[in-house]
GROMACS .gro file of C-alpha atoms in nm:
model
  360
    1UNK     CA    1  -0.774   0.812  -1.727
    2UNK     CA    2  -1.045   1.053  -1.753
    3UNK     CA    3  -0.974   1.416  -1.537
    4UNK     CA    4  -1.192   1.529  -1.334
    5UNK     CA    5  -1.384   1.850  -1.377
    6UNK     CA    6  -1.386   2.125  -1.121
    7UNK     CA    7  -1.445   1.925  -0.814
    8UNK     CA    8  -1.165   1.679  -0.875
    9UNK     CA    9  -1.339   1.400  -0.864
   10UNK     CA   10  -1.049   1.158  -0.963
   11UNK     CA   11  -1.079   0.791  -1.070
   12UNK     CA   12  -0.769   0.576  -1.023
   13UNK     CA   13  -0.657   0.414  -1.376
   14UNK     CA   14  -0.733   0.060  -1.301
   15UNK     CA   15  -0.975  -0.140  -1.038
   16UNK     CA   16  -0.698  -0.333  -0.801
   17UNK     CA   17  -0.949  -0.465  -0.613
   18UNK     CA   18  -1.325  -0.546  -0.734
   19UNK     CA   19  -1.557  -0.819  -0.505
   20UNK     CA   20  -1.792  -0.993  -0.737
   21UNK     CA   21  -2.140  -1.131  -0.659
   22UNK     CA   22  -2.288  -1.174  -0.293
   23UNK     CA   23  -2.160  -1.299   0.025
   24UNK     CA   24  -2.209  -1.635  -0.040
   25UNK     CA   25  -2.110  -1.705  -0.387
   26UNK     CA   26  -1.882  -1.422  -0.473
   27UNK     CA   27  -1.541  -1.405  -0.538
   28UNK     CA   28  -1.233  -1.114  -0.493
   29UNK     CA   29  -1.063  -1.058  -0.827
   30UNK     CA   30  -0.755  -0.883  -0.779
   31UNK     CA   31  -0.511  -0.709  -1.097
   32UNK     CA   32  -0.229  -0.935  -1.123
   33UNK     CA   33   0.083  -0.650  -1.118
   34UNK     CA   34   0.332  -0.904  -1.168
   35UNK     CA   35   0.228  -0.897  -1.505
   36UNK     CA   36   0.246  -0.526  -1.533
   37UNK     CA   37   0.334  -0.296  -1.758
   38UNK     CA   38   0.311  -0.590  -2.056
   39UNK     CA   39   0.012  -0.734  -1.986
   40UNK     CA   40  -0.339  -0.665  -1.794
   41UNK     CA   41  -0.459  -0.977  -1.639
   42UNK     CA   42  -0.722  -1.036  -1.342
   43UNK     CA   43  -0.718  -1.297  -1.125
   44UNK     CA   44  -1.081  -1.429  -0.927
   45UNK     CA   45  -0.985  -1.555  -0.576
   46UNK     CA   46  -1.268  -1.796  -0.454
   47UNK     CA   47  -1.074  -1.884  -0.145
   48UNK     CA   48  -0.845  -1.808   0.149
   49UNK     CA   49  -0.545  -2.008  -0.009
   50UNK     CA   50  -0.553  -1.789  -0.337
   51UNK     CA   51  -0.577  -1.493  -0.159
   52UNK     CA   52  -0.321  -1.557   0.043
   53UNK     CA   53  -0.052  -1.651  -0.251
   54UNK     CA   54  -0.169  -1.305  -0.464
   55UNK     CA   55  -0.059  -1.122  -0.128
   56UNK     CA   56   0.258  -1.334  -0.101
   57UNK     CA   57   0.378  -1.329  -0.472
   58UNK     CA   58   0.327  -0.924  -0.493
   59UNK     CA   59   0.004  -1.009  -0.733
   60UNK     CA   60  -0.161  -0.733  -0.523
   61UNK     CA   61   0.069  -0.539  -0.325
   62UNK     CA   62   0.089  -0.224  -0.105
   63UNK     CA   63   0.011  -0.164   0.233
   64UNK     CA   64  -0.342  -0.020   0.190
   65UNK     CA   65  -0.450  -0.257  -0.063
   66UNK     CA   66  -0.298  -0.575   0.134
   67UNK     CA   67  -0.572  -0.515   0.331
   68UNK     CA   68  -0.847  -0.441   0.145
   69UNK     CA   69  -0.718  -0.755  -0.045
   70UNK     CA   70  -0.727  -0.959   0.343
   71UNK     CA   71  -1.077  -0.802   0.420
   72UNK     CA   72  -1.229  -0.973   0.100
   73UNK     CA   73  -1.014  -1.279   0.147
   74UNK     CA   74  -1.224  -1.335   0.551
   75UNK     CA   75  -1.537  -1.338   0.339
   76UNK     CA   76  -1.409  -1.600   0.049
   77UNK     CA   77  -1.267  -1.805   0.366
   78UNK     CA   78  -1.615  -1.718   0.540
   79UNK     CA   79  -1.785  -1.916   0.242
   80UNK     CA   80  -1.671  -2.252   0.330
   81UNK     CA   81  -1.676  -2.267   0.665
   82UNK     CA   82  -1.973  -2.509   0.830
   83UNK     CA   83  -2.305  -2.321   0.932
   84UNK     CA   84  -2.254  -2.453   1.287
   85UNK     CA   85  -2.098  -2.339   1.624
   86UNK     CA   86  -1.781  -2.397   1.483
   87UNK     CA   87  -1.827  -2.135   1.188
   88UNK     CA   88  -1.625  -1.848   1.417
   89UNK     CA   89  -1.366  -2.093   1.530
   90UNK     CA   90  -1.313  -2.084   1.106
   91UNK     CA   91  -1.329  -1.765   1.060
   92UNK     CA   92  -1.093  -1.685   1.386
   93UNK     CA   93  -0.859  -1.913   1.238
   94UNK     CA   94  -0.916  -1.765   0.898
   95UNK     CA   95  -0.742  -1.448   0.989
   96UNK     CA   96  -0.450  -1.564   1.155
   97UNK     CA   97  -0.419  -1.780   0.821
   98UNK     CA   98  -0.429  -1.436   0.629
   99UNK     CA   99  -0.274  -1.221   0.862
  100UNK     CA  100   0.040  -1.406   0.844
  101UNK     CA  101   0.081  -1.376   0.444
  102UNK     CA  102   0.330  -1.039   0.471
  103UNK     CA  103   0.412  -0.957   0.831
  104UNK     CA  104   0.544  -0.593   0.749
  105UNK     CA  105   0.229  -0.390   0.634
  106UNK     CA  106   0.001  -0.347   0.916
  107UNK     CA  107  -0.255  -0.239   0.701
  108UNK     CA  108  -0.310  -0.607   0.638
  109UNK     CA  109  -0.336  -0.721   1.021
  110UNK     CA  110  -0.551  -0.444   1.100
  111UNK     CA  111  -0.831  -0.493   0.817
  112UNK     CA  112  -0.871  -0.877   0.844
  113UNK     CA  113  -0.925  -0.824   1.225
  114UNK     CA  114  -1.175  -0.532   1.186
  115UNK     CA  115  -1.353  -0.790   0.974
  116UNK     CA  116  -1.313  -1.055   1.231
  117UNK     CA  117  -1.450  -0.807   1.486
  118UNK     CA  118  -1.781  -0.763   1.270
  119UNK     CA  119  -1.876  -1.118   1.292
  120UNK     CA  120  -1.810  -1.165   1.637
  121UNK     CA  121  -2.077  -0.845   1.683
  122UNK     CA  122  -2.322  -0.992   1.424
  123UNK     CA  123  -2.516  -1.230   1.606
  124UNK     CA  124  -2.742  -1.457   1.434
  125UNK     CA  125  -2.843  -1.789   1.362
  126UNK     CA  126  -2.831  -1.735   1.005
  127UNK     CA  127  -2.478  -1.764   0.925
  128UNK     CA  128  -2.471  -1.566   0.548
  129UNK     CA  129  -2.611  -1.302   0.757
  130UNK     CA  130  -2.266  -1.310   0.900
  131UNK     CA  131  -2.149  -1.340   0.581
  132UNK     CA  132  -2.331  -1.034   0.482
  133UNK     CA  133  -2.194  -0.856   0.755
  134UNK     CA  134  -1.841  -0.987   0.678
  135UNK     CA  135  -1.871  -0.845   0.304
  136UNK     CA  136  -2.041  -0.515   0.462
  137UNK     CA  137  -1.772  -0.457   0.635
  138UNK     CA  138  -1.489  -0.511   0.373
  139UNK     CA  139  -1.650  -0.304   0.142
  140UNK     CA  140  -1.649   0.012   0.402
  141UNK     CA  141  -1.330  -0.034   0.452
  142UNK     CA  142  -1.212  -0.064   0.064
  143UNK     CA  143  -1.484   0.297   0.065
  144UNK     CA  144  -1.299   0.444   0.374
  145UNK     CA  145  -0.929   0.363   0.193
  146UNK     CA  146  -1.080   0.548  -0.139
  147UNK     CA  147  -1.206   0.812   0.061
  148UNK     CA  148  -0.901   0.856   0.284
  149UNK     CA  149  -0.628   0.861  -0.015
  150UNK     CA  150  -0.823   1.149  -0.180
  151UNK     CA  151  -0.803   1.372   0.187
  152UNK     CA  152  -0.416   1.257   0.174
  153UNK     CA  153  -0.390   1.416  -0.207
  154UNK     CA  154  -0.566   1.721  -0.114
  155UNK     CA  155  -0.328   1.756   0.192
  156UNK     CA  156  -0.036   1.678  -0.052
  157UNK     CA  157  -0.149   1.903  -0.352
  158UNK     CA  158  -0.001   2.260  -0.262
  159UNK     CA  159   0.349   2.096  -0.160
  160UNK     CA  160   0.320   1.955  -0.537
  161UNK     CA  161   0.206   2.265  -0.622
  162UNK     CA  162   0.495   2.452  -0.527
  163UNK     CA  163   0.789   2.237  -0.669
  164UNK     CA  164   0.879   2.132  -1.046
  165UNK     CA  165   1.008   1.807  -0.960
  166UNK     CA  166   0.950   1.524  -0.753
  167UNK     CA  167   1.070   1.208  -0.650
  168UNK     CA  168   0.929   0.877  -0.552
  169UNK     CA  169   1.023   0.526  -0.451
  170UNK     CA  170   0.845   0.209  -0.506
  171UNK     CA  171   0.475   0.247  -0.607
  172UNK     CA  172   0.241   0.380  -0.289
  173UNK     CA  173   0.019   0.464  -0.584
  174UNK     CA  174  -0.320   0.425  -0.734
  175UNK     CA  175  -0.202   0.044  -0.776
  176UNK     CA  176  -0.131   0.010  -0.386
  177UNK     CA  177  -0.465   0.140  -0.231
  178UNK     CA  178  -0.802   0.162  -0.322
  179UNK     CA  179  -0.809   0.494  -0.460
  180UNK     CA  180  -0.546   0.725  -0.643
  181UNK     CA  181  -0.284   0.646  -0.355
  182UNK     CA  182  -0.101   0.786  -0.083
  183UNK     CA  183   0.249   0.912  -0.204
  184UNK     CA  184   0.028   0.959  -0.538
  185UNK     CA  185  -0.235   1.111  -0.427
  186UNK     CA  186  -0.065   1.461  -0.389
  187UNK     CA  187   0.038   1.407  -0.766
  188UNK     CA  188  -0.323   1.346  -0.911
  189UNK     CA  189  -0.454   1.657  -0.752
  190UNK     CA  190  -0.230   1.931  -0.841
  191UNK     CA  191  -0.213   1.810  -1.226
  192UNK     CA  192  -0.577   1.761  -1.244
  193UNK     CA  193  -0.569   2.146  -1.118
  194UNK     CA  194  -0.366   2.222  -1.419
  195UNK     CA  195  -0.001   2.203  -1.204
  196UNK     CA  196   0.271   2.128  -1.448
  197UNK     CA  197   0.530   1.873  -1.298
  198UNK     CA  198   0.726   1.557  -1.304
  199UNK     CA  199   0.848   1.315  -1.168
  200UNK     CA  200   1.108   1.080  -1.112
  201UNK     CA  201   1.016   0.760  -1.012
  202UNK     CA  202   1.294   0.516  -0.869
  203UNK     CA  203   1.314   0.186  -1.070
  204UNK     CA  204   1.289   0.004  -0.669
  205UNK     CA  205   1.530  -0.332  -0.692
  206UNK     CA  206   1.530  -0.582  -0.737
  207UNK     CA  207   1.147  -0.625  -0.831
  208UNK     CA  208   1.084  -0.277  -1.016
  209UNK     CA  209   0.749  -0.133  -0.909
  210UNK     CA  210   0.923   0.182  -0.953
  211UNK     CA  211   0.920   0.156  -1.282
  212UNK     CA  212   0.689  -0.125  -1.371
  213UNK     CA  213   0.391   0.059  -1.171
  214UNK     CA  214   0.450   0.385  -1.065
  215UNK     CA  215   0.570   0.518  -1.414
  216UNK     CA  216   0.281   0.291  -1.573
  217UNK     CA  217   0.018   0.477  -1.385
  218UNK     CA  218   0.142   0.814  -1.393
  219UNK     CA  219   0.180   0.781  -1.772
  220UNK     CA  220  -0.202   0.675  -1.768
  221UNK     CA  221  -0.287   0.976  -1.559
  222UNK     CA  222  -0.090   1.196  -1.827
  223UNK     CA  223   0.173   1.303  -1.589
  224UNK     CA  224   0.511   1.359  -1.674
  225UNK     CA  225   0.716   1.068  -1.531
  226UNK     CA  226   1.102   0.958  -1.553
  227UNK     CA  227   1.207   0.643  -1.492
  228UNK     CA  228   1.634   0.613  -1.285
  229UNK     CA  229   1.816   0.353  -1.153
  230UNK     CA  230   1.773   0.389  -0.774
  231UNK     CA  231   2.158   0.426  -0.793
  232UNK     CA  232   2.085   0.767  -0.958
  233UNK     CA  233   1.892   0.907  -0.707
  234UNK     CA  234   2.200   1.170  -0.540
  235UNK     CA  235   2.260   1.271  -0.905
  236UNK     CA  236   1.938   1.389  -0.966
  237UNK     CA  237   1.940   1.555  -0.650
  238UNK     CA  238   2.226   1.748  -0.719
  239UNK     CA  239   2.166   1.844  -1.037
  240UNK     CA  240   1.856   1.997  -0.872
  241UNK     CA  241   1.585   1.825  -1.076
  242UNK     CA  242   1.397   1.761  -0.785
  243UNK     CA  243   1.241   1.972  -0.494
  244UNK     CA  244   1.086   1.713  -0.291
  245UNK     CA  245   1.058   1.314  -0.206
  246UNK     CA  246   0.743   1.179  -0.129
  247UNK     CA  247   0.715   0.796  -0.059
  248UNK     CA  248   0.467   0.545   0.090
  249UNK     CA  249   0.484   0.350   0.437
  250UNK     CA  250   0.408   0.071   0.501
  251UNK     CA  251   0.437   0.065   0.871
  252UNK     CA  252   0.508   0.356   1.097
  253UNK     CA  253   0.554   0.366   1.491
  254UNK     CA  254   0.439   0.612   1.736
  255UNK     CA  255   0.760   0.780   1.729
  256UNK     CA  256   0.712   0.857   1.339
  257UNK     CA  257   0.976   0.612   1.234
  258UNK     CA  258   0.870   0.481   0.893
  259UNK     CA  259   0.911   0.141   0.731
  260UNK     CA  260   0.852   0.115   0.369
  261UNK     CA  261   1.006  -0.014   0.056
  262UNK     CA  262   1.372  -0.116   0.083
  263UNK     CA  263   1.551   0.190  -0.059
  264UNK     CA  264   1.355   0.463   0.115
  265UNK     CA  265   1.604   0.483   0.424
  266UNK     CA  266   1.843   0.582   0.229
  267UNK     CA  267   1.672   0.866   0.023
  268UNK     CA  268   1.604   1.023   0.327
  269UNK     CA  269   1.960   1.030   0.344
  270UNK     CA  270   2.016   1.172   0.040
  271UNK     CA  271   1.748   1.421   0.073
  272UNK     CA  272   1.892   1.563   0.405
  273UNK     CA  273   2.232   1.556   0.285
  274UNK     CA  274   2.061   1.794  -0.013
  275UNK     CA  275   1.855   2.002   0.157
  276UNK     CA  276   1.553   1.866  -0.006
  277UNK     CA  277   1.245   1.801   0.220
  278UNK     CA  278   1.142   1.429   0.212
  279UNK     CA  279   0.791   1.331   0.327
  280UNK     CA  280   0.608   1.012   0.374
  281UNK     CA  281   0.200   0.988   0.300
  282UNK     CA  282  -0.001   0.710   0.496
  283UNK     CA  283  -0.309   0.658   0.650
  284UNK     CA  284  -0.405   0.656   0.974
  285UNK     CA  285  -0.442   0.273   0.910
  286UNK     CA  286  -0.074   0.232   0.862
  287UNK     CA  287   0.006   0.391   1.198
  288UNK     CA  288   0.108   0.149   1.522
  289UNK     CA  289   0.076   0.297   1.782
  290UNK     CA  290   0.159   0.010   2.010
  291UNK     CA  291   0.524   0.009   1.838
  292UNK     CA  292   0.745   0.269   2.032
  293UNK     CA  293   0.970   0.313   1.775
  294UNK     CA  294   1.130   0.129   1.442
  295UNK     CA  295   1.323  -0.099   1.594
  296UNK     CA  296   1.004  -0.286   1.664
  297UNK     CA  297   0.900  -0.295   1.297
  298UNK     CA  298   0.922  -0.683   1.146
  299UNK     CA  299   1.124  -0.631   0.857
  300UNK     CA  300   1.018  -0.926   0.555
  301UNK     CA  301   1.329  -1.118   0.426
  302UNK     CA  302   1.259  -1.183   0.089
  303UNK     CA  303   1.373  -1.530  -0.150
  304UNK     CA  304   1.689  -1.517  -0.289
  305UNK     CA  305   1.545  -1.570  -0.640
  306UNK     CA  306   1.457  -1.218  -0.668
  307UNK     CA  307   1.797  -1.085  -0.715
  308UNK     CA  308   1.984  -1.400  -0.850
  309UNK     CA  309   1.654  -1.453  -1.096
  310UNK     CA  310   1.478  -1.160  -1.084
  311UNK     CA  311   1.188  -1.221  -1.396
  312UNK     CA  312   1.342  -1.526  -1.473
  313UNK     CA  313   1.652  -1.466  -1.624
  314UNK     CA  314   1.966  -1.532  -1.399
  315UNK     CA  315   2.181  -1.262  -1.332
  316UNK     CA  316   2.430  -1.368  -1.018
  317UNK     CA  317   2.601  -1.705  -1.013
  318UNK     CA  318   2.484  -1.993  -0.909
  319UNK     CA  319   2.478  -2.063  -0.528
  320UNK     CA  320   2.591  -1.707  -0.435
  321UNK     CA  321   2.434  -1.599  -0.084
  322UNK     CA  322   2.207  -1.305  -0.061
  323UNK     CA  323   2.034  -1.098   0.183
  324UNK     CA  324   1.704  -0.958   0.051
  325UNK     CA  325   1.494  -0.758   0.327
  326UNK     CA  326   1.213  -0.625   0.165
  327UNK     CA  327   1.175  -0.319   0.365
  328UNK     CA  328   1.391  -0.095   0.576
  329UNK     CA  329   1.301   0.208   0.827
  330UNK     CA  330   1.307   0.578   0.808
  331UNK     CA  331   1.366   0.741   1.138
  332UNK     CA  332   1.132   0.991   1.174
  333UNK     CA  333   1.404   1.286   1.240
  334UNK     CA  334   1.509   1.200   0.887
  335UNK     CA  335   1.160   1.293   0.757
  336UNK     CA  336   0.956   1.608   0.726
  337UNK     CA  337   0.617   1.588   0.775
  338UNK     CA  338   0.388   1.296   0.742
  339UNK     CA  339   0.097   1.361   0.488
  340UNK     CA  340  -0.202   1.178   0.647
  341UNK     CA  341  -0.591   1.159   0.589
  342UNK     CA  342  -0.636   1.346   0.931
  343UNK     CA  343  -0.399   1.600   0.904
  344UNK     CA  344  -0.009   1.678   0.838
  345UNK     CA  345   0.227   1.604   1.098
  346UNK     CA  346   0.489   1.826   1.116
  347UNK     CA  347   0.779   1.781   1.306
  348UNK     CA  348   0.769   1.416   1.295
  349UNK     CA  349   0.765   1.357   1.639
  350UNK     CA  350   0.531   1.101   1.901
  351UNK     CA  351   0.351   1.381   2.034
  352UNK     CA  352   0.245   1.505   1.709
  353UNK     CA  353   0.138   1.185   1.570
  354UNK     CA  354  -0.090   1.086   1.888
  355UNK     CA  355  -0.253   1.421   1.816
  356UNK     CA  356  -0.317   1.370   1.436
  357UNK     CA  357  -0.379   1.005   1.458
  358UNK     CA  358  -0.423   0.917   1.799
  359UNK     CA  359  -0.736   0.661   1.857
  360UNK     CA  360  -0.733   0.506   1.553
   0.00000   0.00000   0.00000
């Protein structure tokens, strides 16, 4: 990946998302990172159903990108739907279809109903008009996410700048938005400033993006990155290789409580326990400010086959139970300051985050 000059310009290492052609006829093609780090395949959605299974099977994953992906995926679903009074009964139905494909990120929810909001407004009797609209709309929000990961990295940058090491779970990267991240985003700044750093990135069981994304991208970017086991993460703390956590969410309440990646709960333990600051980036997008607090969050319970088969090779016995939550939640007294594209919010509290991110 190409640094930027003086104005830090930065371009994320690979196109997650890219719509191609017009409303009518186009389709969303998404990078598949399943196949990631080995191989660098592309898959072309033309219509709700395909979209729907690339959110489901992780083939495009993270919160902010989930919904850029769902945004697209209401104007594929918008293509086949009759040009007749019934064409916003489709497209109503549409995004409950898509909504439903991971319940945790609210990213996803929120973009396919901003989209849904922009054809009810567009009224016409010329239904690709709608369709237009529909596409219009996607693509701002795709341009806001861009736009809004690049204020999170410039918020980020000078707590990068001041440490030597840092650590991150799961990938709320360049790979998980539509731009150079959230948790990232801090990261691509400071070294295209000429900051000298690395990072540790948590492998993030039992599917790896850790280590199969975060490291990949990183390593594209030219930063310094070491992959752990996620069961190495107090050792590295207390060896003091690492200064501060920074992590993605994927969800977070009014009251700052965080959901994200399974895994992150408990390095916010670890960091506390350490005296290292731990901070979560997000946009205002990922905020719900109807949820009070955590307990609220719907937490995704994941197939078995991921840990008893995880990449096809079987590594529990047969028939053994398991319990696979795909997320868990950071209270936000365990957390430092929240890195978002409207401001920092420090300490985590629900007045605080009303005040950065209220009216969103």
């Amino acid at each position: 990946m190409a640094m930027p000059s003086q104005n830090h310009d930065i371009s994320p290492p690979a196109a997650v998302a890219e719509w191609i052609g017009d409303a009518k006829r186009g389709i969303l093609r998404l990078l598949d990172q399943t196949r990631l780090p080995g191989d660098t395949v592309f898959i072309d959605c033309r219509d709700a159903l395909a979209v729907n299974d690339a959110i489901r099977r992780l083939a495009v994953r993270g919160a902010p990108a989930i919904g850029i992906a769902g945004a697209y995926g209401m104007v594929v679903a918008a293509q086949f739907l009759p040009d007749s009074n019934d064409f916003h009964t489709g497209v109503e139905a549409a995004a409950e279809y898509l909504s439903t494909a991971r319940p945790t990120a609210v990213n996803l929810e929120w973009a396919v109903r901003r989209v849904l909001r922009r054809a009810r407004r567009t009224i016409s009797d010329r239904y690709d008009e709608i369709r237009e609209a529909m596409l219009e709309e996607a693509r701002a929000i795709h341009a806001e996410d861009a736009a809004m990961c690049l204020a999170i990295g410039r918020a980020a940058a000078p707590l990068i700048k001041n440490v030597a090491g840092v650590m991150t779970h799961c990938n709320a990267g360049a790979l998980a938005t539509g731009g150079i991240g959230t948790a990232t985003a801090g990261m691509y700044v400071a070294h295209a400033e000429g900051h000298v750093f690395r990072v540790y990135c948590g492998e993030t069981r039992p599917l790896l993006q850790g280590s199969r994304l975060t490291a990949w991208e990183l390593m594209q970017a030219g930063i310094d990155a070491v992959v752990i086991t996620d069961n190495m993460a107090a050792q590295v703390m207390r060896e003091g290789r690492v200064q501060m956590v920074i992590t993605g969410a994927d969800r977070i309440a009014a009251n700052g409580d965080a959901a994200n990646k399974i895994g992150t709960y408990g390095l916010a333990v670890l960091a506390r326990q350490h005296g290292i600051p731990f901070y979560v980036a997000a946009p205002y997008s990922t905020f719900d400010l109807d949820l009070p607090g955590g307990e609220g969050i719907p937490i995704e319970q994941r197939g078995a086959g991921e840990i008893t088969e995880g990449f096809g090779r079987r590594t529990a016995p047969e028939g053994v139970k398991t319990y696979s939550p795909a997320f868990d939640v950071t209270p936000g007294e365990l957390i430092t300051a929240i890195i978002t594209d409207r401001g920092i919010i420090e300490p985590v509290t629900e007045e605080n985050v009303r005040k950065v991110v209220g009216g969103n």
